[in-house]
Amino acid sequence: MKYIFVSGGVISGIGKGIATASIALLLKSAGFKVSPLKMDPYLNVDAGTMNPIEHGEVFVLDDGIETDQDLGHYERFLNESLDKNNIATQGSIYLTVLQKERNLEYDGEFVDINHVTEEIIERIHQAGKMRNADVVLVEIGGTAGEYQNMLFLEANRLLKLKKHDDVIHVHITYLPVPPSIGELKSKPAQMSVRDLNAVGIQPDIILARAEKPIDEFRRKKLAVSSGLDPEYIISAPDVDSIYKVPLGYEEQNLVQKILGKLKLKKSQKDLKDWKDFVAKIDNSKKVVKIGIVGKYFATGDYTLADAYVSVIEAIKHASWTQGLKPEIHWVDAGKVLKDGSILKGFQGIIVPGGFGSRDIEGKIVTIKYCRENQIPYFGLCYGMQLATVEFARNVLGYKDANTTEIDPKTAYPVIHIMPDQEKKLLERNYGATMRLGAWDCVLKEGSIACSLYGKKDISERHRHRYEFNNKFKDELEKKGFMVSGTTPDGKLVEVIELKNHPFFIGTQFHPELKSRPLAPHPLFVGFVKAASKVKL
Ligand code: GLN
């Protein structure tokens, strides 16, 4: 087994996850089985307890593990589903070590920080073994030079000592262009390499992230100061789509250089599907205007985009494959309440997942507008629950219908909590206790959902506590509401839709988590197609 470590330098947010996902794709297309592993320095055991405003979306895998957006990038680029072996937070590693100590698994040894490093190495081996991988690609979270990720770098150093020819290190660093100077500066990048050297790591390849391509002068300068041949400095300028990143690396023969260092020979080379997909991005000209009505506006659009990254990517995948150019607009649910006319500019509207009571009424007004005006509506999890509330209130006339998440005393609890979930809340047992991961669902024949999937049996990923209340099913269905998907035992409602509407679908699951560039999600495809037919 071979090991590639990926670290970042100078600043956070330079696209380490995308770079790692791109390397994974290139290795796969060269014929290798890759297992990516994200190692995160934080002490949360998983990402489930983190606020999406600060840390971005919580990405859920089939096995129910709650991870961060990088796992989403890996899955989207590799077009493979990953699992709990592909993520390790420092918190989960400490937890294992402390549990082993309590279980006397260290045979009375003095347990210290070296055991943590050993556990990190164990996780790396595990990530490879579980996927039968040729290459384990370890992305080290954080930035070189900070103490929080030191143990991951130490594990890298130790593994390199043991398996010299099987371990390489790719460092992604940043060259700023200060406006007053107007040219690339390489000093911070040189310093980040020094930071790695200081902990015993010599990078084999450097990806030079910058606004623009690196020029020969700086390439040589960075090469000399890093002790590398200039051909191992790869230019990684900003591009207009993340999906073009692998192609930029490909032009510079990155994968051949990696394979050369690892003494591997490629068995095939096929990026054709990916190139065809990327070509569609530029060829898609017909604009489709989609509004996402959400609440995470606290610190500006950037944060919102991070909190809903899978939704955005799913819209893009579906649109491009239909020759449509998506124009995505953020709509503050709070503002809709004040001025509903802002909804008029959209051909389709999404209410994505969410928690708590903030801006709920604005979302309900949005859903009413879509229902009454035949505007394509797609409700994801909370967006499905609130569509049920809206229908009960405004069609059945149950004025105070609600989800018990917001109004536990409502006379019409159309969305409610199951006793097992309620118990967890009462015990304050919050970590990894929602209804999580992949659940089977059976779709109703003749429903729009069933015709879009083209099959009855599906499996989708969940992350929620509340459920549709079956007590209200018959009343709702009498008025044009349809439960179009349930768990195979019929007990839990998974999909709802409206009859007599071009596209009004709500899913209790998160379809966006399964959309891939090379396999766009059928419901998103149906949604953007319906939206493209709306005349503004
Ligand atoms: N807050 C809702 C629940 O817990 C919906 C969650 C979500 O949208 N992911 O059931």
Coordinates of C-alpha atoms and ligand atoms in Angstrom, one line a residue:
M1 CA 0.0 0.0 0.0
K2 CA 1.2 3.5 -0.8
Y3 CA 0.5 6.7 1.2
I4 CA 0.1 10.3 0.1
F5 CA -0.2 12.9 2.7
V6 CA -1.6 16.3 1.8
S7 CA -1.1 19.4 3.9
G8 CA -1.9 23.1 3.5
G9 CA 0.2 26.2 4.1
V10 CA -0.1 29.9 4.7
I11 CA -3.8 30.3 5.0
S12 CA -6.9 28.1 5.4
G13 CA -9.5 28.0 2.7
I14 CA -7.2 27.5 -0.3
G15 CA -9.1 24.5 -1.5
K16 CA -7.2 21.6 0.1
G17 CA -10.3 19.4 0.0
I18 CA -10.8 20.1 -3.7
A19 CA -7.1 19.5 -4.4
T20 CA -7.2 16.2 -2.5
A21 CA -10.4 15.1 -4.3
S22 CA -8.8 16.0 -7.6
I23 CA -5.7 13.9 -6.9
A24 CA -8.0 11.1 -5.9
L25 CA -9.8 11.3 -9.2
L26 CA -6.6 11.4 -11.2
L27 CA -5.2 8.4 -9.4
K28 CA -8.5 6.5 -10.0
S29 CA -8.5 7.4 -13.7
A30 CA -4.9 6.1 -13.8
G31 CA -6.2 2.7 -12.7
F32 CA -5.7 2.8 -8.9
K33 CA -8.0 2.1 -6.1
V34 CA -7.8 5.1 -3.8
S35 CA -9.0 5.5 -0.2
P36 CA -9.2 9.2 0.8
L37 CA -8.9 9.9 4.5
K38 CA -9.7 13.3 6.1
M39 CA -7.9 13.8 9.4
D40 CA -9.4 16.8 11.2
P41 CA -7.7 18.4 14.2
Y42 CA -10.8 19.3 16.1
L43 CA -11.8 17.5 19.2
N44 CA -15.5 17.0 18.3
V45 CA -15.9 13.3 17.9
D46 CA -17.8 14.0 14.6
A47 CA -19.0 17.1 12.8
G48 CA -22.6 16.5 13.8
T49 CA -22.4 18.9 16.8
M50 CA -20.9 21.7 14.9
N51 CA -22.7 24.8 13.8
P52 CA -22.9 25.0 10.0
I53 CA -22.5 28.8 10.1
E54 CA -19.0 28.4 11.4
H55 CA -17.9 25.1 9.9
G56 CA -20.0 24.6 6.8
E57 CA -22.4 21.8 5.9
V58 CA -22.5 18.6 7.9
F59 CA -22.1 15.9 5.2
V60 CA -23.7 12.5 6.1
L61 CA -22.5 9.2 4.7
D62 CA -24.5 6.0 4.1
D63 CA -23.4 4.5 7.4
G64 CA -24.7 7.6 9.2
I65 CA -21.4 9.2 10.1
E66 CA -21.6 13.0 10.2
T67 CA -18.6 14.5 8.5
D68 CA -17.6 17.7 6.9
Q69 CA -17.8 19.0 3.3
D70 CA -14.5 17.5 2.2
L71 CA -16.0 14.1 2.3
G72 CA -18.6 15.5 0.0
H73 CA -15.9 16.6 -2.4
Y74 CA -14.2 13.2 -2.3
E75 CA -17.5 11.4 -3.1
R76 CA -18.4 13.8 -5.9
F77 CA -15.0 13.6 -7.6
L78 CA -14.5 9.9 -7.1
N79 CA -18.2 9.0 -7.8
E80 CA -17.9 6.5 -4.9
S81 CA -19.6 6.3 -1.6
L82 CA -17.3 6.4 1.4
D83 CA -17.8 5.4 5.1
K84 CA -16.6 6.0 8.6
N85 CA -13.1 4.7 7.8
N86 CA -12.6 7.7 5.5
I87 CA -12.8 10.3 8.3
A88 CA -10.9 10.6 11.6
T89 CA -11.2 13.6 13.9
Q90 CA -8.6 14.1 16.6
G91 CA -11.5 13.8 19.1
S92 CA -12.4 10.4 17.8
I93 CA -8.8 9.3 18.0
Y94 CA -8.4 10.4 21.6
L95 CA -11.7 8.7 22.4
T96 CA -10.4 5.4 21.1
V97 CA -7.2 5.7 23.0
L98 CA -8.9 6.6 26.3
Q99 CA -11.4 3.8 25.8
K100 CA -8.6 1.3 25.2
E101 CA -6.9 2.6 28.3
R102 CA -10.0 2.0 30.4
N103 CA -10.4 -1.5 28.9
L104 CA -6.8 -2.4 29.9
E105 CA -6.0 -2.9 26.3
Y106 CA -2.5 -1.3 26.8
D107 CA -1.6 -4.1 29.3
G108 CA -0.7 -1.7 32.1
E109 CA 1.6 0.4 29.9
F110 CA 2.1 4.1 30.7
V111 CA -0.2 5.7 28.1
D112 CA 1.1 8.9 26.5
I113 CA 0.8 11.0 23.4
N114 CA 2.8 8.4 21.3
H115 CA -0.3 6.1 21.7
V116 CA -2.3 8.8 20.0
T117 CA 0.2 8.9 17.1
E118 CA 0.0 5.1 16.9
E119 CA -3.7 5.3 16.7
I120 CA -3.5 7.8 13.9
I121 CA -1.3 5.4 11.9
E122 CA -3.7 2.6 12.7
R123 CA -6.6 4.7 11.2
I124 CA -4.5 5.3 8.1
H125 CA -3.9 1.6 7.6
Q126 CA -7.6 0.9 8.3
A127 CA -8.7 3.4 5.7
G128 CA -6.6 1.5 3.1
K129 CA -7.5 -2.0 4.3
M130 CA -11.3 -1.4 4.4
R131 CA -11.3 -0.3 0.7
N132 CA -8.7 -2.7 -0.5
A133 CA -6.8 0.4 -1.7
D134 CA -3.6 0.8 -3.6
V135 CA -3.2 4.3 -2.3
V136 CA -4.4 6.0 0.9
L137 CA -4.7 9.7 0.4
V138 CA -4.5 11.4 3.8
E139 CA -5.7 15.1 3.9
I140 CA -4.4 16.7 7.1
G141 CA -6.7 19.4 8.3
G142 CA -5.4 22.8 9.4
T143 CA -2.3 24.6 8.3
A144 CA 1.4 23.8 8.5
G145 CA 3.0 25.5 11.5
E146 CA 0.1 25.4 13.9
Y147 CA 0.2 23.0 16.9
Q148 CA -3.3 21.6 16.5
N149 CA -2.4 19.2 13.7
M150 CA 1.1 18.4 14.9
L151 CA 0.3 14.7 15.8
F152 CA -1.0 14.0 12.2
L153 CA 2.3 15.4 10.8
E154 CA 4.2 13.3 13.3
A155 CA 2.3 10.2 12.2
N156 CA 3.3 11.1 8.6
R157 CA 7.0 11.4 9.7
L158 CA 7.0 8.0 11.4
L159 CA 5.3 6.3 8.6
K160 CA 7.8 7.7 6.1
L161 CA 10.6 6.4 8.4
K162 CA 9.2 2.9 8.3
K163 CA 8.2 2.8 4.6
H164 CA 10.4 5.3 2.9
D165 CA 9.5 4.4 -0.7
D166 CA 5.8 4.1 -0.1
V167 CA 5.1 7.5 1.4
I168 CA 5.1 11.0 -0.2
H169 CA 3.9 14.4 0.9
V170 CA 2.0 16.9 -1.2
H171 CA 2.0 20.5 0.2
I172 CA -0.6 22.9 -1.0
T173 CA 0.6 26.4 -0.3
Y174 CA -0.4 29.9 -1.2
L175 CA 1.3 32.8 -3.1
P176 CA -0.5 36.1 -2.5
V177 CA -0.6 38.9 -4.9
P178 CA -0.6 42.1 -2.7
P179 CA -2.5 44.8 -4.6
S180 CA 0.1 47.4 -3.9
I181 CA 2.8 45.2 -5.5
G182 CA 0.7 43.4 -8.2
E183 CA 2.8 40.3 -8.4
L184 CA 3.0 36.9 -6.9
K185 CA 5.0 36.7 -3.7
S186 CA 6.6 33.4 -2.8
K187 CA 8.0 34.1 0.7
P188 CA 5.0 32.9 2.7
A189 CA 5.0 29.7 0.7
Q190 CA 8.8 29.2 1.4
M191 CA 8.0 29.7 5.1
S192 CA 5.2 27.1 5.1
V193 CA 7.7 24.6 3.6
R194 CA 10.1 25.5 6.4
D195 CA 7.3 24.8 8.9
L196 CA 7.0 21.3 7.5
N197 CA 10.8 20.8 7.5
A198 CA 10.9 21.9 11.2
V199 CA 8.7 18.9 12.1
G200 CA 10.8 16.5 9.9
I201 CA 8.8 16.5 6.7
Q202 CA 10.1 17.2 3.3
P203 CA 7.4 17.8 0.7
D204 CA 7.8 15.8 -2.6
I205 CA 5.4 18.0 -4.6
I206 CA 4.1 21.5 -4.0
L207 CA 0.8 22.8 -5.4
A208 CA 1.2 26.5 -5.7
R209 CA -2.3 28.0 -5.2
A210 CA -2.6 31.6 -6.3
E211 CA -4.9 34.0 -8.1
K212 CA -2.8 33.4 -11.3
P213 CA -0.4 30.8 -12.7
I214 CA 3.0 30.8 -11.1
D215 CA 5.7 32.2 -13.4
E216 CA 9.0 30.5 -14.1
F217 CA 11.0 32.9 -11.9
R218 CA 8.9 32.1 -8.8
R219 CA 8.6 28.5 -9.7
K220 CA 12.5 28.2 -9.6
K221 CA 12.7 30.3 -6.5
L222 CA 10.2 28.2 -4.6
A223 CA 11.8 25.0 -5.9
V224 CA 15.3 26.0 -4.8
S225 CA 14.2 27.1 -1.3
S226 CA 12.1 23.9 -0.9
G227 CA 14.9 21.6 -2.2
L228 CA 12.8 20.3 -5.1
D229 CA 13.2 20.1 -8.9
P230 CA 11.1 22.9 -10.5
E231 CA 9.0 20.3 -12.3
Y232 CA 7.5 19.3 -8.9
I233 CA 6.1 22.7 -8.3
I234 CA 2.6 22.5 -9.8
S235 CA 0.8 25.7 -10.7
A236 CA -2.7 25.8 -9.2
P237 CA -4.4 29.1 -10.2
D238 CA -8.0 30.0 -9.4
V239 CA -10.4 28.5 -11.9
D240 CA -14.1 29.3 -12.5
S241 CA -15.3 25.8 -11.6
I242 CA -13.9 23.4 -9.0
Y243 CA -14.5 20.6 -11.5
K244 CA -11.8 22.1 -13.8
V245 CA -9.1 21.7 -11.1
P246 CA -8.1 18.1 -12.0
L247 CA -7.7 19.1 -15.7
G248 CA -5.2 21.8 -14.7
Y249 CA -3.2 19.2 -12.8
E250 CA -3.5 16.7 -15.7
E251 CA -1.9 19.3 -18.1
Q252 CA 1.1 19.4 -15.8
N253 CA 1.3 15.6 -15.6
L254 CA 0.8 15.6 -11.8
V255 CA -0.3 12.0 -11.6
Q256 CA 2.7 10.8 -13.5
K257 CA 4.9 12.7 -11.2
I258 CA 3.2 11.3 -8.1
L259 CA 3.3 7.7 -9.6
G260 CA 7.0 8.2 -10.4
K261 CA 7.8 9.2 -6.8
L262 CA 5.8 6.2 -5.5
K263 CA 7.4 3.9 -8.1
L264 CA 4.0 2.9 -9.4
K265 CA 3.1 2.4 -13.1
K266 CA -0.2 3.5 -14.4
S267 CA -2.4 0.8 -15.9
Q268 CA -4.9 3.0 -17.8
K269 CA -5.7 6.6 -18.4
D270 CA -9.2 7.7 -18.8
L271 CA -10.5 11.1 -17.9
K272 CA -12.9 11.2 -20.8
D273 CA -16.2 11.1 -18.8
W274 CA -14.9 13.9 -16.6
K275 CA -13.8 16.0 -19.6
D276 CA -17.2 15.5 -21.2
F277 CA -18.8 16.7 -18.0
V278 CA -16.6 19.8 -17.7
A279 CA -17.3 20.6 -21.4
K280 CA -21.0 20.8 -20.5
I281 CA -20.3 23.5 -17.9
D282 CA -19.1 25.9 -20.5
N283 CA -21.7 24.8 -23.1
S284 CA -24.7 25.3 -20.9
K285 CA -26.1 28.7 -21.9
K286 CA -29.9 28.7 -21.1
V287 CA -30.2 30.4 -17.7
V288 CA -32.4 28.9 -15.0
K289 CA -33.0 31.1 -12.0
I290 CA -33.3 29.2 -8.7
G291 CA -33.9 30.7 -5.3
I292 CA -32.7 29.0 -2.1
V293 CA -34.7 30.3 0.9
G294 CA -32.6 29.8 3.9
K295 CA -31.6 31.3 7.2
Y296 CA -27.8 31.1 7.4
F297 CA -27.1 34.6 6.4
A298 CA -25.4 35.7 9.6
T299 CA -22.0 36.5 8.1
G300 CA -22.6 37.0 4.4
D301 CA -23.1 34.9 1.3
Y302 CA -19.8 33.0 1.6
T303 CA -20.9 31.4 4.8
L304 CA -24.3 30.5 3.4
A305 CA -22.8 28.9 0.4
D306 CA -20.6 26.8 2.7
A307 CA -23.6 25.7 4.8
Y308 CA -25.4 24.5 1.7
V309 CA -22.6 23.3 -0.5
S310 CA -24.2 20.0 -1.5
V311 CA -27.4 21.7 -2.5
I312 CA -25.6 24.1 -4.7
E313 CA -23.5 21.4 -6.3
A314 CA -26.6 19.2 -6.9
I315 CA -28.3 22.0 -8.7
K316 CA -25.2 22.5 -10.9
H317 CA -24.8 18.8 -11.7
A318 CA -28.5 18.5 -12.7
S319 CA -28.5 21.8 -14.7
W320 CA -25.4 21.3 -16.7
T321 CA -26.4 17.8 -17.8
Q322 CA -29.6 19.4 -19.1
G323 CA -27.7 22.2 -20.9
L324 CA -28.9 24.7 -18.4
K325 CA -26.9 27.4 -16.7
P326 CA -28.0 27.7 -13.1
E327 CA -28.2 31.1 -11.5
I328 CA -28.5 30.6 -7.8
H329 CA -29.9 33.3 -5.5
W330 CA -29.9 33.4 -1.8
V331 CA -33.1 34.5 -0.3
D332 CA -33.3 35.5 3.3
A333 CA -36.4 33.8 4.7
G334 CA -36.8 36.7 7.1
K335 CA -37.0 39.2 4.2
V336 CA -39.7 37.2 2.4
L337 CA -42.0 37.8 5.3
K338 CA -41.5 41.6 4.9
D339 CA -41.7 41.6 1.1
G340 CA -43.1 38.5 -0.7
S341 CA -42.5 40.1 -4.1
I342 CA -38.8 39.1 -3.9
L343 CA -39.9 35.6 -4.8
K344 CA -41.1 36.6 -8.2
G345 CA -37.7 36.5 -9.9
F346 CA -37.3 32.7 -9.6
Q347 CA -38.3 29.8 -11.8
G348 CA -37.8 27.3 -9.0
I349 CA -37.5 27.5 -5.3
I350 CA -35.7 25.3 -2.7
V351 CA -36.2 25.3 1.0
P352 CA -33.3 23.3 2.3
G353 CA -32.7 21.5 5.6
G354 CA -32.6 23.4 8.9
F355 CA -33.2 23.4 12.6
G356 CA -35.1 25.6 15.0
S357 CA -37.7 28.3 14.7
R358 CA -35.8 31.2 13.2
D359 CA -37.4 32.5 10.0
I360 CA -39.8 29.6 9.8
E361 CA -42.8 31.8 8.9
G362 CA -40.9 33.3 5.9
K363 CA -40.3 29.8 4.6
I364 CA -44.0 28.9 5.0
V365 CA -45.0 32.0 3.0
T366 CA -42.5 31.0 0.3
I367 CA -44.0 27.5 0.1
K368 CA -47.5 28.9 -0.1
Y369 CA -46.4 31.1 -3.0
C370 CA -44.9 28.1 -4.9
R371 CA -48.0 26.0 -4.3
E372 CA -50.5 28.6 -5.4
N373 CA -48.5 29.9 -8.3
Q374 CA -47.4 26.6 -9.8
I375 CA -43.8 27.5 -9.2
P376 CA -41.5 24.4 -9.0
Y377 CA -40.8 23.7 -5.3
F378 CA -38.3 21.3 -3.8
G379 CA -38.3 20.9 -0.1
L380 CA -35.3 19.1 1.5
C381 CA -35.9 17.6 4.9
Y382 CA -37.1 20.7 6.9
G383 CA -38.4 22.0 3.5
M384 CA -40.6 18.9 3.3
Q385 CA -41.8 19.2 6.9
L386 CA -42.7 22.8 6.4
A387 CA -44.5 22.1 3.2
T388 CA -46.7 19.7 5.2
V389 CA -47.3 22.4 7.8
E390 CA -48.2 24.9 5.1
F391 CA -50.7 22.5 3.4
A392 CA -52.3 21.7 6.7
R393 CA -52.7 25.4 7.6
N394 CA -53.8 26.8 4.3
V395 CA -55.6 24.0 2.6
L396 CA -57.1 22.1 5.5
G397 CA -57.6 25.3 7.4
Y398 CA -55.7 24.1 10.6
K399 CA -54.4 27.5 11.4
D400 CA -52.0 26.6 14.1
A401 CA -50.7 23.4 12.5
N402 CA -47.0 23.0 13.1
T403 CA -44.1 20.8 13.7
T404 CA -43.6 20.0 17.4
E405 CA -40.0 21.2 17.0
I406 CA -41.4 24.7 17.0
D407 CA -44.7 24.4 18.8
P408 CA -44.8 21.3 21.1
K409 CA -48.4 22.2 22.1
T410 CA -50.0 22.6 18.7
A411 CA -53.5 21.0 18.3
Y412 CA -52.3 19.9 14.8
P413 CA -48.8 18.3 15.1
V414 CA -48.5 17.3 11.5
I415 CA -44.8 16.8 12.0
H416 CA -43.9 15.3 15.4
I417 CA -41.2 13.4 17.2
M418 CA -41.0 9.7 17.8
P419 CA -40.8 8.5 21.4
D420 CA -37.2 7.1 21.0
Q421 CA -36.0 10.4 19.6
E422 CA -37.8 12.4 22.4
K423 CA -36.0 10.3 25.0
K424 CA -32.6 11.2 23.5
L425 CA -33.5 14.9 23.7
L426 CA -34.6 14.6 27.3
E427 CA -31.4 12.9 28.2
R428 CA -29.4 15.6 26.3
N429 CA -27.9 12.7 24.3
Y430 CA -27.3 14.8 21.2
G431 CA -24.2 13.3 19.5
A432 CA -24.9 11.0 16.5
T433 CA -28.4 10.3 17.7
M434 CA -30.6 11.7 14.9
R435 CA -32.1 9.4 12.3
L436 CA -29.0 9.2 10.2
G437 CA -27.6 7.7 7.1
A438 CA -29.0 5.6 4.3
W439 CA -32.6 4.3 4.7
D440 CA -34.5 2.3 2.1
C441 CA -37.6 3.9 0.7
V442 CA -40.4 2.5 -1.6
L443 CA -42.0 5.0 -4.0
K444 CA -45.6 5.0 -5.0
E445 CA -46.2 3.9 -8.6
G446 CA -47.7 6.8 -10.6
S447 CA -46.0 9.5 -8.5
I448 CA -43.8 12.1 -10.1
A449 CA -41.0 11.0 -7.7
C450 CA -41.3 7.4 -9.0
S451 CA -41.2 8.4 -12.6
L452 CA -38.2 10.6 -12.1
Y453 CA -36.2 7.9 -10.3
G454 CA -37.4 5.4 -12.9
K455 CA -37.8 2.8 -10.2
K456 CA -39.6 2.1 -7.0
D457 CA -36.9 1.1 -4.6
I458 CA -34.4 3.7 -3.6
S459 CA -32.1 4.5 -0.7
E460 CA -31.3 8.0 0.5
R461 CA -29.4 9.7 3.4
H462 CA -31.1 11.2 6.4
R463 CA -30.3 13.6 9.2
H464 CA -33.3 14.7 11.3
R465 CA -35.3 14.0 14.4
Y466 CA -38.8 14.8 13.5
E467 CA -41.2 12.9 11.2
F468 CA -44.4 13.2 9.3
N469 CA -47.4 12.3 11.5
N470 CA -49.4 9.5 9.9
K471 CA -52.5 10.5 11.8
F472 CA -53.0 13.4 9.3
K473 CA -52.2 11.4 6.2
D474 CA -55.8 10.7 5.1
E475 CA -57.1 14.2 5.6
L476 CA -54.1 15.7 3.7
E477 CA -54.4 13.2 0.9
K478 CA -58.1 14.0 0.4
K479 CA -57.1 17.5 -0.7
G480 CA -54.5 16.8 -3.3
F481 CA -51.5 16.0 -1.1
M482 CA -49.7 12.7 -1.8
V483 CA -47.4 10.6 0.3
S484 CA -45.3 9.3 -2.6
G485 CA -42.6 7.4 -0.7
T486 CA -42.3 5.6 2.7
T487 CA -39.9 3.2 4.4
P488 CA -40.6 -0.4 3.2
D489 CA -42.7 -1.1 6.4
G490 CA -44.8 1.9 5.5
K491 CA -44.3 3.5 8.9
L492 CA -42.2 6.6 8.0
V493 CA -43.0 9.0 5.3
E494 CA -40.0 9.8 3.0
V495 CA -41.4 11.7 0.1
I496 CA -44.5 14.0 -0.4
E497 CA -45.7 15.7 -3.5
L498 CA -48.8 17.6 -4.7
K499 CA -51.1 16.5 -7.4
N500 CA -52.0 19.2 -10.0
H501 CA -48.7 21.0 -9.8
P502 CA -45.8 20.9 -12.3
F503 CA -43.2 20.1 -9.6
F504 CA -43.9 20.2 -5.9
I505 CA -41.8 17.6 -4.0
G506 CA -40.6 17.3 -0.5
T507 CA -38.2 14.7 0.8
Q508 CA -37.5 13.7 4.4
F509 CA -34.0 12.7 3.3
H510 CA -31.3 14.8 1.8
P511 CA -31.0 13.9 -1.9
E512 CA -28.3 16.5 -2.4
L513 CA -25.9 14.3 -0.5
K514 CA -26.0 11.7 -3.3
S515 CA -25.7 13.9 -6.4
R516 CA -22.5 13.5 -8.3
P517 CA -21.2 15.3 -11.4
L518 CA -21.3 12.0 -13.4
A519 CA -24.5 10.9 -11.7
P520 CA -26.8 13.9 -11.2
H521 CA -29.7 13.3 -8.8
P522 CA -33.0 12.4 -10.6
L523 CA -35.1 14.7 -8.4
F524 CA -32.8 17.6 -9.0
V525 CA -32.9 16.9 -12.7
G526 CA -36.7 16.9 -12.6
F527 CA -36.7 20.1 -10.5
V528 CA -34.4 22.1 -12.8
K529 CA -36.2 20.8 -15.9
A530 CA -39.6 22.0 -14.5
A531 CA -38.1 25.3 -13.5
S532 CA -36.6 25.9 -16.9
K533 CA -40.2 25.8 -18.3
V534 CA -41.4 28.6 -16.1
K535 CA -41.7 32.0 -18.0
L536 CA -40.7 35.0 -15.9
Ligands
GLN1 N1 -35.2 20.1 12.1 C1 -35.8 19.0 11.4 C2 -35.7 17.7 12.1 O1 -34.8 17.6 13.0 C3 -35.2 18.9 10.0 C4 -33.8 18.6 10.0 C5 -33.1 18.8 8.6 O2 -33.6 19.6 7.8 N2 -32.0 18.2 8.4 O3 -36.4 16.8 11.9

